[in-house]
PDB file of C-alpha atoms and ligand atoms in Angstrom:
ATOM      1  CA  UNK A   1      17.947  36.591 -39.814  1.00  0.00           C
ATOM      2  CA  UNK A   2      16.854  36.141 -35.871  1.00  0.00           C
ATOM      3  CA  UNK A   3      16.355  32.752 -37.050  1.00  0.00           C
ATOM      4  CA  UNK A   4      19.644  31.963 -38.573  1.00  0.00           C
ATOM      5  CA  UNK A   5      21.871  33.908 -35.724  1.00  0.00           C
ATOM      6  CA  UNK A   6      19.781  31.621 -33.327  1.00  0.00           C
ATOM      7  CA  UNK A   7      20.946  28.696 -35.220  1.00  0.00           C
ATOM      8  CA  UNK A   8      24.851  29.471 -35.384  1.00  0.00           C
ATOM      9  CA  UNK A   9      24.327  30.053 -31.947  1.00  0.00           C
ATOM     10  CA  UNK A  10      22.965  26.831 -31.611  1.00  0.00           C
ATOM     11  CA  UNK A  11      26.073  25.257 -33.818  1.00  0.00           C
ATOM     12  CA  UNK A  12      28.503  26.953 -31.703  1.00  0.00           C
ATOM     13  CA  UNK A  13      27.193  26.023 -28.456  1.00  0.00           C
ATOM     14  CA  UNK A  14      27.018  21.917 -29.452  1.00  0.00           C
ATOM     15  CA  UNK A  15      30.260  22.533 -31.051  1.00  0.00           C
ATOM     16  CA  UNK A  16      32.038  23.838 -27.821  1.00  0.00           C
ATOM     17  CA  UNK A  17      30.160  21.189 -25.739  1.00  0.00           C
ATOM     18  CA  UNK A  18      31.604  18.585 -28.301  1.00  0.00           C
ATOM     19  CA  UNK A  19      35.311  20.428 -27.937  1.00  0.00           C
ATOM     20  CA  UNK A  20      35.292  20.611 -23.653  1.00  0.00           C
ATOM     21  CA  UNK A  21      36.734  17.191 -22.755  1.00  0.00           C
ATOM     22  CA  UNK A  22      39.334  17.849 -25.092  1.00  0.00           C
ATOM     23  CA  UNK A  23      40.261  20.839 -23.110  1.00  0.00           C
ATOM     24  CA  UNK A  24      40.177  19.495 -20.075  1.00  0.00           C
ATOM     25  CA  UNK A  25      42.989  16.545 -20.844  1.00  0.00           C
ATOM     26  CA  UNK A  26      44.218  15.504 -17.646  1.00  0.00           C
ATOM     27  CA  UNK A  27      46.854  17.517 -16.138  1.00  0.00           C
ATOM     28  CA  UNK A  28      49.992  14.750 -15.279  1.00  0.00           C
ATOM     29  CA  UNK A  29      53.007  15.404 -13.107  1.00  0.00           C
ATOM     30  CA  UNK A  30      55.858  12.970 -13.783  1.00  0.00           C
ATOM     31  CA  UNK A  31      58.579  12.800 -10.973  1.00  0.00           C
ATOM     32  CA  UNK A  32      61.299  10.988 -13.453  1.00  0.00           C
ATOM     33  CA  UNK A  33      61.636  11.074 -17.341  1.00  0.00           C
ATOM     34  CA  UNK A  34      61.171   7.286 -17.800  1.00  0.00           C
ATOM     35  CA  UNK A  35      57.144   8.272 -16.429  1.00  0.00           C
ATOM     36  CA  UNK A  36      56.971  11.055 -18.764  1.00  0.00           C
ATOM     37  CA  UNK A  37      58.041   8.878 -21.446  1.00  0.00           C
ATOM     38  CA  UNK A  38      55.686   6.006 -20.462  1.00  0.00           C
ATOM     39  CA  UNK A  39      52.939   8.434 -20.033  1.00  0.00           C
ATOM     40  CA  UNK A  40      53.578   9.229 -23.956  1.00  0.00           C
ATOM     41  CA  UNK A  41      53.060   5.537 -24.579  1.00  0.00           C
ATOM     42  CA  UNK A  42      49.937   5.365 -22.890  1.00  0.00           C
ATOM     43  CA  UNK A  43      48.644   8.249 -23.623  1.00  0.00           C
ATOM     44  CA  UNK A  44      50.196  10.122 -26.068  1.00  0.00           C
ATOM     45  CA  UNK A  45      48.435  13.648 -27.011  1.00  0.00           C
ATOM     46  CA  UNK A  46      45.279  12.925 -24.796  1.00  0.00           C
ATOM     47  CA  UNK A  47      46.842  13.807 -21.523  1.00  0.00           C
ATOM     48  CA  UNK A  48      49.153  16.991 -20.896  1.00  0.00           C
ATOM     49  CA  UNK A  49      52.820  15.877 -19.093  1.00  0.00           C
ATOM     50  CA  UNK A  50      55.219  17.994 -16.968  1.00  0.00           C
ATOM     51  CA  UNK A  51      58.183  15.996 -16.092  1.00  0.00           C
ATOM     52  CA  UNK A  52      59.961  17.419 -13.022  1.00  0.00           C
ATOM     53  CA  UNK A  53      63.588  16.256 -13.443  1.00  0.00           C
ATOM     54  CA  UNK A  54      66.206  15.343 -16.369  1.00  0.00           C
ATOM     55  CA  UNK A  55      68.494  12.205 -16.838  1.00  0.00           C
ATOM     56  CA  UNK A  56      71.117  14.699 -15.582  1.00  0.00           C
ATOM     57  CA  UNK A  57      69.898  15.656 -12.142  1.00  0.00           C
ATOM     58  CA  UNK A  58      70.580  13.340  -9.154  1.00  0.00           C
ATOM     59  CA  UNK A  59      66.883  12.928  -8.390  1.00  0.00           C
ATOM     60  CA  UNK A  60      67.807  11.335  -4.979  1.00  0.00           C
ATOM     61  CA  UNK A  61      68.487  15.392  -3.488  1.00  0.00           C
ATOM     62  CA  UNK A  62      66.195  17.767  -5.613  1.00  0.00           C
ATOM     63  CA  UNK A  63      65.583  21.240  -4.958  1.00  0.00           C
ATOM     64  CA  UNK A  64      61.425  21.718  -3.929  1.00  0.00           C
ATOM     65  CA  UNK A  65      61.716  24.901  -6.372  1.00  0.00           C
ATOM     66  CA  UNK A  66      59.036  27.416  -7.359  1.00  0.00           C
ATOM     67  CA  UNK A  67      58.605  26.043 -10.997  1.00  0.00           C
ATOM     68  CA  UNK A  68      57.755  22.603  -9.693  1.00  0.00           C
ATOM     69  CA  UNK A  69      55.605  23.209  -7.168  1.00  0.00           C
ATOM     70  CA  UNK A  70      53.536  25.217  -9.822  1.00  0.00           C
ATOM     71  CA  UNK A  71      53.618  22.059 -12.048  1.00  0.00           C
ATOM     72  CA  UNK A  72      52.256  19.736  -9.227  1.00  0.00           C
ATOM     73  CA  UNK A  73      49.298  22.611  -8.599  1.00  0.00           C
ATOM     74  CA  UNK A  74      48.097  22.473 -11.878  1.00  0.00           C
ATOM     75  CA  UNK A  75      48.100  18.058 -11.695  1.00  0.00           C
ATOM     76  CA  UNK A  76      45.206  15.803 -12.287  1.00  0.00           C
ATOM     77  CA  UNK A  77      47.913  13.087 -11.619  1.00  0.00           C
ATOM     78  CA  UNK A  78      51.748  12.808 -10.050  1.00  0.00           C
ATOM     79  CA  UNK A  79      53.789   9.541 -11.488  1.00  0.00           C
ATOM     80  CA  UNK A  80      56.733   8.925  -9.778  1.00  0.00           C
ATOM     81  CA  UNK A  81      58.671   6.332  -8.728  1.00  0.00           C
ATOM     82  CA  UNK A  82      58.357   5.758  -5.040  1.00  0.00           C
ATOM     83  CA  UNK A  83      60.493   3.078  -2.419  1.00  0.00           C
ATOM     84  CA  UNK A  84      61.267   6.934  -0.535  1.00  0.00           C
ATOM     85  CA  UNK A  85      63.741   7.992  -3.742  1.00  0.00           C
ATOM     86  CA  UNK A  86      61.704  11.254  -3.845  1.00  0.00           C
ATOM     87  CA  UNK A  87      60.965  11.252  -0.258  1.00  0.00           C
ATOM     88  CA  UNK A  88      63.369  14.380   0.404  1.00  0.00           C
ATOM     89  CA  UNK A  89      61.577  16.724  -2.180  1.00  0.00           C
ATOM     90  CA  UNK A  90      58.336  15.007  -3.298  1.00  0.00           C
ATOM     91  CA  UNK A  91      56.052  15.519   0.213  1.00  0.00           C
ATOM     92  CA  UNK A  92      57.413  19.153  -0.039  1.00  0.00           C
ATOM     93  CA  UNK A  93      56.325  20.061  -3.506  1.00  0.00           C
ATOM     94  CA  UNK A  94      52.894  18.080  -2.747  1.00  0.00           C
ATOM     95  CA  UNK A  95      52.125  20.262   0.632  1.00  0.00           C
ATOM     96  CA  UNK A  96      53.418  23.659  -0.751  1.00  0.00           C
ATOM     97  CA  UNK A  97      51.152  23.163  -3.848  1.00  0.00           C
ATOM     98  CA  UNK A  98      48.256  22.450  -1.628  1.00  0.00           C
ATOM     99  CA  UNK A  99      47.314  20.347  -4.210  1.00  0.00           C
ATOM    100  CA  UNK A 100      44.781  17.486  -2.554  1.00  0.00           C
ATOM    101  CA  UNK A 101      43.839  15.669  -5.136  1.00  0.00           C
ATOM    102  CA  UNK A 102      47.731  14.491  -5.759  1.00  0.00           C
ATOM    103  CA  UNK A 103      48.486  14.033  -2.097  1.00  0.00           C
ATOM    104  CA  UNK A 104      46.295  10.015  -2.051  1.00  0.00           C
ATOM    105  CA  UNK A 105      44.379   8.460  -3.521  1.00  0.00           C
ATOM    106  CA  UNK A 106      43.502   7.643  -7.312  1.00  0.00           C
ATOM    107  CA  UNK A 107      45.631  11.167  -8.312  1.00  0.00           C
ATOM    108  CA  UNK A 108      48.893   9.671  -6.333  1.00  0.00           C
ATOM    109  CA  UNK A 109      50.324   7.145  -8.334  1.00  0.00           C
ATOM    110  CA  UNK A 110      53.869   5.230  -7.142  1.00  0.00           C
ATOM    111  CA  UNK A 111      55.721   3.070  -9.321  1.00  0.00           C
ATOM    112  CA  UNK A 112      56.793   1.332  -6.617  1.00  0.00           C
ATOM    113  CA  UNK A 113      53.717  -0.027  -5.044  1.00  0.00           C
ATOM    114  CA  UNK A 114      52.729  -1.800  -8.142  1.00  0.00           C
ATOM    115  CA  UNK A 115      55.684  -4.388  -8.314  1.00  0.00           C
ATOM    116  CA  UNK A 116      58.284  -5.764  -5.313  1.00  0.00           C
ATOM    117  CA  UNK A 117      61.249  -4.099  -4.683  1.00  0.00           C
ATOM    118  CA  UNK A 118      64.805  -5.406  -4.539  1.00  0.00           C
ATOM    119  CA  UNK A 119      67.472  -5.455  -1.788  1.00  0.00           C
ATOM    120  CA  UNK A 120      64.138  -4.421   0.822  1.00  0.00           C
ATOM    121  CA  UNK A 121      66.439  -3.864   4.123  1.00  0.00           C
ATOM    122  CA  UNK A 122      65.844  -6.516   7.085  1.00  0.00           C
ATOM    123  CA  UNK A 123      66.738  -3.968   9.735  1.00  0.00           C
ATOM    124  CA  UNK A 124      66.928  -0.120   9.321  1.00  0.00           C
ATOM    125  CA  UNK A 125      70.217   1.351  10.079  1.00  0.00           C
ATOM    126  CA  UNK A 126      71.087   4.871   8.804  1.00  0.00           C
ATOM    127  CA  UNK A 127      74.975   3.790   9.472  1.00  0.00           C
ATOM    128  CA  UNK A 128      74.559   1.702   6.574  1.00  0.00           C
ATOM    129  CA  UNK A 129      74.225   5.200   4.096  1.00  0.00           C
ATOM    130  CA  UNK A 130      71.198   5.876   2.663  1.00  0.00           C
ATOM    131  CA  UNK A 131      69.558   2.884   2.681  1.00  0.00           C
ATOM    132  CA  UNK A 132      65.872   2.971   1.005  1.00  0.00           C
ATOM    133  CA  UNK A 133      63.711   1.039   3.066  1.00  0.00           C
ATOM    134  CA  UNK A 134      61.136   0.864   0.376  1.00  0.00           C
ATOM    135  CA  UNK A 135      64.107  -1.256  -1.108  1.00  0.00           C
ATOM    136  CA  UNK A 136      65.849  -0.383  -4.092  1.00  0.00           C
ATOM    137  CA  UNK A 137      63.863   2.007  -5.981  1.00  0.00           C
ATOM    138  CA  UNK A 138      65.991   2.013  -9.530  1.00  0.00           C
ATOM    139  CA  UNK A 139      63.723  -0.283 -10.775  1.00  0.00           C
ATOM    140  CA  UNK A 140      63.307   1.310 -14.488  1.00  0.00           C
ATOM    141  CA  UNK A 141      66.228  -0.706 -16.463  1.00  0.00           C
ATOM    142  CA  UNK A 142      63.867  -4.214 -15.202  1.00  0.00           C
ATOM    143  CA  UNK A 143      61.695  -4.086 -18.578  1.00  0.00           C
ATOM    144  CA  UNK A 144      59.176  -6.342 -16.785  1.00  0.00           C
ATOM    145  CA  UNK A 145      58.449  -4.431 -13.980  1.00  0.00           C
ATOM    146  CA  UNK A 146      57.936  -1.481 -16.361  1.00  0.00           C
ATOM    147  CA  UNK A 147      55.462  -3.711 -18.182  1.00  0.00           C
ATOM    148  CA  UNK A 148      53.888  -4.229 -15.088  1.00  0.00           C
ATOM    149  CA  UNK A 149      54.203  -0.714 -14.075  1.00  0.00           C
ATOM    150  CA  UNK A 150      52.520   0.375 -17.331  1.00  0.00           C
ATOM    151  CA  UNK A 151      49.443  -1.717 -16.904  1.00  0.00           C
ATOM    152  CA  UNK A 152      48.634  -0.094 -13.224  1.00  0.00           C
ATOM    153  CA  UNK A 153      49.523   2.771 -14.816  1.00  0.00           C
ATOM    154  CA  UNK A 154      47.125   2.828 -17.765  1.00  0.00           C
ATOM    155  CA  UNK A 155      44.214   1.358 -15.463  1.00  0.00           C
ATOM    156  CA  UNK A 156      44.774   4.454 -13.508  1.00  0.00           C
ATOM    157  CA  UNK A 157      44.395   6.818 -16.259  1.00  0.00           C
ATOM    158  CA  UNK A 158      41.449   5.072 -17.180  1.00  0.00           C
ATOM    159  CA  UNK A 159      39.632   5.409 -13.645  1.00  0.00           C
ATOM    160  CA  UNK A 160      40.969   9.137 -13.843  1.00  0.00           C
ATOM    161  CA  UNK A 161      39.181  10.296 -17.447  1.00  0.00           C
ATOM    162  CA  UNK A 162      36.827   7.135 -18.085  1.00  0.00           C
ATOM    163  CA  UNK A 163      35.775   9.156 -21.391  1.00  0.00           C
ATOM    164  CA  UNK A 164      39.433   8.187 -22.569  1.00  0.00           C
ATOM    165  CA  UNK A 165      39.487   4.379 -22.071  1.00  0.00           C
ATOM    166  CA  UNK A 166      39.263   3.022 -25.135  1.00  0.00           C
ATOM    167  CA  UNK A 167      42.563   5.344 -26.399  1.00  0.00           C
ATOM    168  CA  UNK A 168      44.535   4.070 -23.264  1.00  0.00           C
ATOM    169  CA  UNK A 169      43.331   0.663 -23.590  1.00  0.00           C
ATOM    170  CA  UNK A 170      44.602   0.529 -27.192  1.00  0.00           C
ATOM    171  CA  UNK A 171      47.740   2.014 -26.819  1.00  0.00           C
ATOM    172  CA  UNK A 172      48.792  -0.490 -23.975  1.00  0.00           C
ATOM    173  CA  UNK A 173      47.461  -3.405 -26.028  1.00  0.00           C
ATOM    174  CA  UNK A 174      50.200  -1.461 -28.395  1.00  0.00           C
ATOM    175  CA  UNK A 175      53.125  -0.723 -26.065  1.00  0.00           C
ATOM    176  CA  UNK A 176      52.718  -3.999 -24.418  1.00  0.00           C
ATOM    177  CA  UNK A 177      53.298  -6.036 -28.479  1.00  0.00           C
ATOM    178  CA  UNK A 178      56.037  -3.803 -29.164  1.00  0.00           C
ATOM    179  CA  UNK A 179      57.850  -3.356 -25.681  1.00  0.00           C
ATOM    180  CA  UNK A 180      57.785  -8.084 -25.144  1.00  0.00           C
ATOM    181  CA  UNK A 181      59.027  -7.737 -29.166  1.00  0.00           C
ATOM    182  CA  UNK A 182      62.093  -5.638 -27.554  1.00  0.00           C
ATOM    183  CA  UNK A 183      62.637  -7.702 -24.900  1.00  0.00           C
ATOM    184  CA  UNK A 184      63.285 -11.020 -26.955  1.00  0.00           C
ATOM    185  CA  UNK A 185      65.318  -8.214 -28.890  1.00  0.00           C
ATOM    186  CA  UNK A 186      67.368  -7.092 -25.663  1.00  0.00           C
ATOM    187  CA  UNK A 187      67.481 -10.542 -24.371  1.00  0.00           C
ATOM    188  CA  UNK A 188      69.019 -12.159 -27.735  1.00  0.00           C
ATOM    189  CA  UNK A 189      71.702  -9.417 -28.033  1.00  0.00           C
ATOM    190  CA  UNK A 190      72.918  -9.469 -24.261  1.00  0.00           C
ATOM    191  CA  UNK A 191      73.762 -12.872 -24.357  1.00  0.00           C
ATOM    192  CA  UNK A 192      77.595 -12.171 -24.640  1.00  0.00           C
ATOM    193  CA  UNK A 193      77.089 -10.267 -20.976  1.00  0.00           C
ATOM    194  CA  UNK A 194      75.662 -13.147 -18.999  1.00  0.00           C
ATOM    195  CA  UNK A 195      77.743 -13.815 -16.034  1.00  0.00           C
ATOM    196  CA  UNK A 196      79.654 -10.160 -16.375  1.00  0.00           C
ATOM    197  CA  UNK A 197      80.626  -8.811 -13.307  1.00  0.00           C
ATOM    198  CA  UNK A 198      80.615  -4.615 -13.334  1.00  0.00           C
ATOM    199  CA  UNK A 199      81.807  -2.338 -10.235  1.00  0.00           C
ATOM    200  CA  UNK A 200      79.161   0.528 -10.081  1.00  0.00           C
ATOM    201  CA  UNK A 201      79.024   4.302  -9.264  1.00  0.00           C
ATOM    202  CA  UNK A 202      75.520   4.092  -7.071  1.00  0.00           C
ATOM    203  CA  UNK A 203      73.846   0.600  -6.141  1.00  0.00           C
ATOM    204  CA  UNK A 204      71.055   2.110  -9.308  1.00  0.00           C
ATOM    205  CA  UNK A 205      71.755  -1.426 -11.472  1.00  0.00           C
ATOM    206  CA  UNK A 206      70.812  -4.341  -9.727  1.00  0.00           C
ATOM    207  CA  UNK A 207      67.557  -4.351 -11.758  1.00  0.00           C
ATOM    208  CA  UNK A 208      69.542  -4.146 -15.183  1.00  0.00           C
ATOM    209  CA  UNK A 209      72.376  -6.817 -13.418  1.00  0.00           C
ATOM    210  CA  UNK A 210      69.570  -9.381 -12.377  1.00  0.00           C
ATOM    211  CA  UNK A 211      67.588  -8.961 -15.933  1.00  0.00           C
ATOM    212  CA  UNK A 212      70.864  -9.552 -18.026  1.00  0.00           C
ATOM    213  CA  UNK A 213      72.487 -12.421 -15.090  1.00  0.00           C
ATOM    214  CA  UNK A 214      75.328  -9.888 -14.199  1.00  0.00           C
ATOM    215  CA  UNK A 215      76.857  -9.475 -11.066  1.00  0.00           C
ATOM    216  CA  UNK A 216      78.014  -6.428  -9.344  1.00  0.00           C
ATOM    217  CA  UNK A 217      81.187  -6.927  -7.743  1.00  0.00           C
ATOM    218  CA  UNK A 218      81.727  -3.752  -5.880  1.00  0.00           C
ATOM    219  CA  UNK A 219      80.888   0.378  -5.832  1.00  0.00           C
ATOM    220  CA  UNK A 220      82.172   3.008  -6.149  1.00  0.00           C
ATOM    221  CA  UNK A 221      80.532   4.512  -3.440  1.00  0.00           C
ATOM    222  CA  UNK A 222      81.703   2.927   0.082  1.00  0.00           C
ATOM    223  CA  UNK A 223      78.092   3.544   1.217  1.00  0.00           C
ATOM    224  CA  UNK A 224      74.045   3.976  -0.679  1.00  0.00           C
ATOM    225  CA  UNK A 225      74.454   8.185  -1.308  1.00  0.00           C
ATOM    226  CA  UNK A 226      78.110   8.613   0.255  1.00  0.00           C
ATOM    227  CA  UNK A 227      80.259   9.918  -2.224  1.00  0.00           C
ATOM    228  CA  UNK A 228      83.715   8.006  -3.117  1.00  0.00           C
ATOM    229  CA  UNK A 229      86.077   8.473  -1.379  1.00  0.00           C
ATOM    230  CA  UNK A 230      89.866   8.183  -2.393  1.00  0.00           C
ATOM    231  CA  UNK A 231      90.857   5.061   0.417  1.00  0.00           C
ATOM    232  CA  UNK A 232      87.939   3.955  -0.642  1.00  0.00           C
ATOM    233  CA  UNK A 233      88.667   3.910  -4.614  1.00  0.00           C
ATOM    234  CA  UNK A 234      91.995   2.182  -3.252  1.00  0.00           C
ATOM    235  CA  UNK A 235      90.708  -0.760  -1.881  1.00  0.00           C
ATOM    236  CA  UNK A 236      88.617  -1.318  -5.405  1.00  0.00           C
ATOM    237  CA  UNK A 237      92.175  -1.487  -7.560  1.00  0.00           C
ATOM    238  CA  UNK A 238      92.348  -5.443  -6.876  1.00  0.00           C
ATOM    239  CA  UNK A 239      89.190  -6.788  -6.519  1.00  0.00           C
ATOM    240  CA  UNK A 240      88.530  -5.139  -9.928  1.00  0.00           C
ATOM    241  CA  UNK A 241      91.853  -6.446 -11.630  1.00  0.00           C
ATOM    242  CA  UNK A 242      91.198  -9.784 -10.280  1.00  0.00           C
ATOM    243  CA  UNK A 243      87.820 -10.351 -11.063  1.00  0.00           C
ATOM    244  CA  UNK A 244      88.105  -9.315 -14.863  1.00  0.00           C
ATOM    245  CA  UNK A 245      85.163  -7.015 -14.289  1.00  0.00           C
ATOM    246  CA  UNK A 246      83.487  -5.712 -18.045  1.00  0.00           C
ATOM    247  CA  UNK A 247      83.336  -2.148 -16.756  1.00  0.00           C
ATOM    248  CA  UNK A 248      82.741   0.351 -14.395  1.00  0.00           C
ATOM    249  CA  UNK A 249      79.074   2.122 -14.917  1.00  0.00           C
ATOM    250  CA  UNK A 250      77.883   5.499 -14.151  1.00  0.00           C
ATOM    251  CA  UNK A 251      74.983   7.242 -14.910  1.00  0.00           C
ATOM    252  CA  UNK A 252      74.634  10.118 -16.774  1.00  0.00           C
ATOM    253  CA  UNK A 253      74.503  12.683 -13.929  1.00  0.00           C
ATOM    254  CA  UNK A 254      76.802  11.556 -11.591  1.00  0.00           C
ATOM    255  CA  UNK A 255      80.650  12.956 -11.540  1.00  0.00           C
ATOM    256  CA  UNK A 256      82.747  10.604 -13.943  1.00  0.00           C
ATOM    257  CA  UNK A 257      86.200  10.822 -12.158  1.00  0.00           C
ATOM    258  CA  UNK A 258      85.922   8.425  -9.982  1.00  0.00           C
ATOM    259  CA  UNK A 259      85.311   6.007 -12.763  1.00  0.00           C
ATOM    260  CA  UNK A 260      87.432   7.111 -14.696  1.00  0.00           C
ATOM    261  CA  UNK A 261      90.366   6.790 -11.826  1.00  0.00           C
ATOM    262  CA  UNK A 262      89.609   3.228 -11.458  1.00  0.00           C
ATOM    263  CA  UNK A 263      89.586   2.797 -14.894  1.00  0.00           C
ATOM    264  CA  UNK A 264      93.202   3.998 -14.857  1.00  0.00           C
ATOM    265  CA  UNK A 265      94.640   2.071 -12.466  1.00  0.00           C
ATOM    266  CA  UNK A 266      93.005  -1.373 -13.430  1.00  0.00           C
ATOM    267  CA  UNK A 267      92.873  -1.216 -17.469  1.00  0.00           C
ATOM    268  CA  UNK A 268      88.812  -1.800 -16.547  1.00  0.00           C
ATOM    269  CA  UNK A 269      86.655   0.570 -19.257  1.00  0.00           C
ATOM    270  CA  UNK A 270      84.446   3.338 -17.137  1.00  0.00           C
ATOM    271  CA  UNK A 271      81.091   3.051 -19.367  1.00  0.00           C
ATOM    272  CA  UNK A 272      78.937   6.157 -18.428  1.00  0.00           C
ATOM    273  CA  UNK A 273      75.081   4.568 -19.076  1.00  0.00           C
ATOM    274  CA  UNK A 274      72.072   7.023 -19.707  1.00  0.00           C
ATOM    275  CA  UNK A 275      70.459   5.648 -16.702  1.00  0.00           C
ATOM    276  CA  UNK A 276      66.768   7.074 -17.763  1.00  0.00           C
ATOM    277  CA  UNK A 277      65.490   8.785 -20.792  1.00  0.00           C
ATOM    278  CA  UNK A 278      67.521  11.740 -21.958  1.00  0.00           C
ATOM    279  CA  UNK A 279      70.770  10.286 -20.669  1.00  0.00           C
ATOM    280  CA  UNK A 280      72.211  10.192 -23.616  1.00  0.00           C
ATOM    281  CA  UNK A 281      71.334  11.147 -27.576  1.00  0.00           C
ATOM    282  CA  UNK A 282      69.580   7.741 -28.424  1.00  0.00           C
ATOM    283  CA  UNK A 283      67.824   7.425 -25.407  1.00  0.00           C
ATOM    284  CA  UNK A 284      65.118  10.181 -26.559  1.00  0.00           C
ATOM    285  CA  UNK A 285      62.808   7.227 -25.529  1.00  0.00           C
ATOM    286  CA  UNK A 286      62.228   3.886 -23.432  1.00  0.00           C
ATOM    287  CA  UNK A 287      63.115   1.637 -25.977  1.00  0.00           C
ATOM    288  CA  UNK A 288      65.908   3.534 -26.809  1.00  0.00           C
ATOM    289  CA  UNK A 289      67.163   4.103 -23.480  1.00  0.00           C
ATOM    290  CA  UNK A 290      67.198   0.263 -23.361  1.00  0.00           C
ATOM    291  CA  UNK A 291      69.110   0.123 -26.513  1.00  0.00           C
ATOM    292  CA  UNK A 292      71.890   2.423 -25.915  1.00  0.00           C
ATOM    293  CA  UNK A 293      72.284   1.085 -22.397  1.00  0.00           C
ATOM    294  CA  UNK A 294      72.653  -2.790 -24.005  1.00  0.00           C
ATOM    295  CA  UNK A 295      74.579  -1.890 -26.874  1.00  0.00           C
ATOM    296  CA  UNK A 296      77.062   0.211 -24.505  1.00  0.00           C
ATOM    297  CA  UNK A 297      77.944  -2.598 -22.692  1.00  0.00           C
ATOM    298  CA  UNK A 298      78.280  -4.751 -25.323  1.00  0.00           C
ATOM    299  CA  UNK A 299      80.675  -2.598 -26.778  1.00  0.00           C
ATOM    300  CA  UNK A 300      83.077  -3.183 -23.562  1.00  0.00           C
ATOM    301  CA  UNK A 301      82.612  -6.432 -24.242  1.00  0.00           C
ATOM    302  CA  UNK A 302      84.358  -6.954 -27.556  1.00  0.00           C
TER     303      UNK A 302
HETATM  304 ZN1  LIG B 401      69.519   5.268  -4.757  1.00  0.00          ZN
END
């Protein structure tokens, strides 16, 4: 009987030794949903994700609140997007979670220093509105920067729980087939937008605009981050008539009336586009935030 016990004991003991990496997955803080969402591609169930914001929060002015500063305590790993677009909340939660293993270094991971930026500002001048200087950090709607995005990113998760390699390795070989398989997809379908010009709520499309060979014409906002105005909305009426724009895009979270007052006075549709996962009912992923966003402007384009 001493025996046996000794041997369950034994059983038990390899068995919980054989269980403990499991339940230590690593610990990932994601600063946008299109991170959390390409954090499921890479990883799927083998690492744990908190995402700290929804499509429908303007993640240029978040609020450094309790619950997320608990989230980014508990991290192995932050993901987030970088060029200063978190730079009002992000150093906050990061110092008031005391967190060092997020603040640099191999647990600190921006989107932004793995690719090059748009629209990077020759000279800084805050009279210009709120110009990023990291350049234009909307980046997520360029599928080939999030292809190179996701290859930094999975090389970090590798250096971060070596024991998990293999699983990350094979489910970028994955993403990456399926994700170039949607491009040629996207591409092929958005021919009928090629040379489109659009008038825009925020300067957040360029990325989409150069991808598809649009052309923003004008915004909606007279400045980066100042709201519009109604002189400014004014002087929009006849450049937008007379350039036949497609449409005038928002994102999910911003306010749509200023859209949708252009969109009165100029006969131009105001398309409200998800903008990052969650945005809208299709977009529960990334390759169907790509989708809806595509197959909403196409629709304006009938
Ligand atoms: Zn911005």
């Amino acid at each position: 009987m001493g025996i046996k016990m000794n041997k369950y004991t034994f059983i038990l003991l390899l068995l919980c030794a054989l269980a403990a990496p499991q339940a230590h997955a690593l610990n990932v803080f994601a600063c946008e949903p299109e991170w959390g969402s390409l954090l499921h591609e890479l990883a799927g169930d083998a690492i744990q994700v908190d995402v700290g914001t929804s499509a429908l929060q303007d993640v240029h002015v978040i609020e450094a609140k309790p619950s997320l500063i608990a989230k980014v305590r508990r991290a192995d790993l932050i993901v987030c997007t970088g060029a200063e677009l978190e730079i009002g909340w992000l150093p906050q939660l990061i110092r008031q979670s005391g967190n060092s293993k997020v603040a640099s270094g191999p647990g600190y991971f921006l989107a932004s220093d793995q690719i090059t930026t748009l629209e990077k500002p020759t000279k800084l001048d805050r009279s210009e509105g709120d110009i990023h200087p990291g350049g234009n950090p909307h980046f997520q709607m360029d599928p080939y920067r999030m292809l190179a995005i996701a290859k930094a990113l999975d090389a970090r998760l590798a250096e971060l729980d070596p024991a998990k390699a293999a699983t990350y390795k094979q489910r970028l070989d994955d993403f990456t087939t399926r994700w170039q398989t949607a491009i040629k997809g996207w591409e092929a379908k958005a021919a009928p937008l090629k040379g489109r010009k659009v008038v825009v709520h925020h300067w957040s499309w360029i990325y989409l605009l150069t991808w598809l060979n649009m052309e923003q014409i004008g915004a909606l906002e007279p400045k980066p981050g100042v709201p519009p105005t109604s002189s400014h909305l004014a002087s929009l009426v006849d450049l937008t008539k007379a350039s036949n724009a497609l449409a005038i895009i928002s994102a999910a979270y911003q306010d749509p009336k200023p859209g949708q007052w252009l969109s009165e006075r100029t006969g131009v549709p105001a398309v409200i586009l998800p903008f990052t996962v969650g945005g809208d009912d299709r977009s529960k992923d990334l390759f169907g935030l790509y989708d809806s966003t595509i197959d909403k402007l196409l629709a304006v384009a009938k």
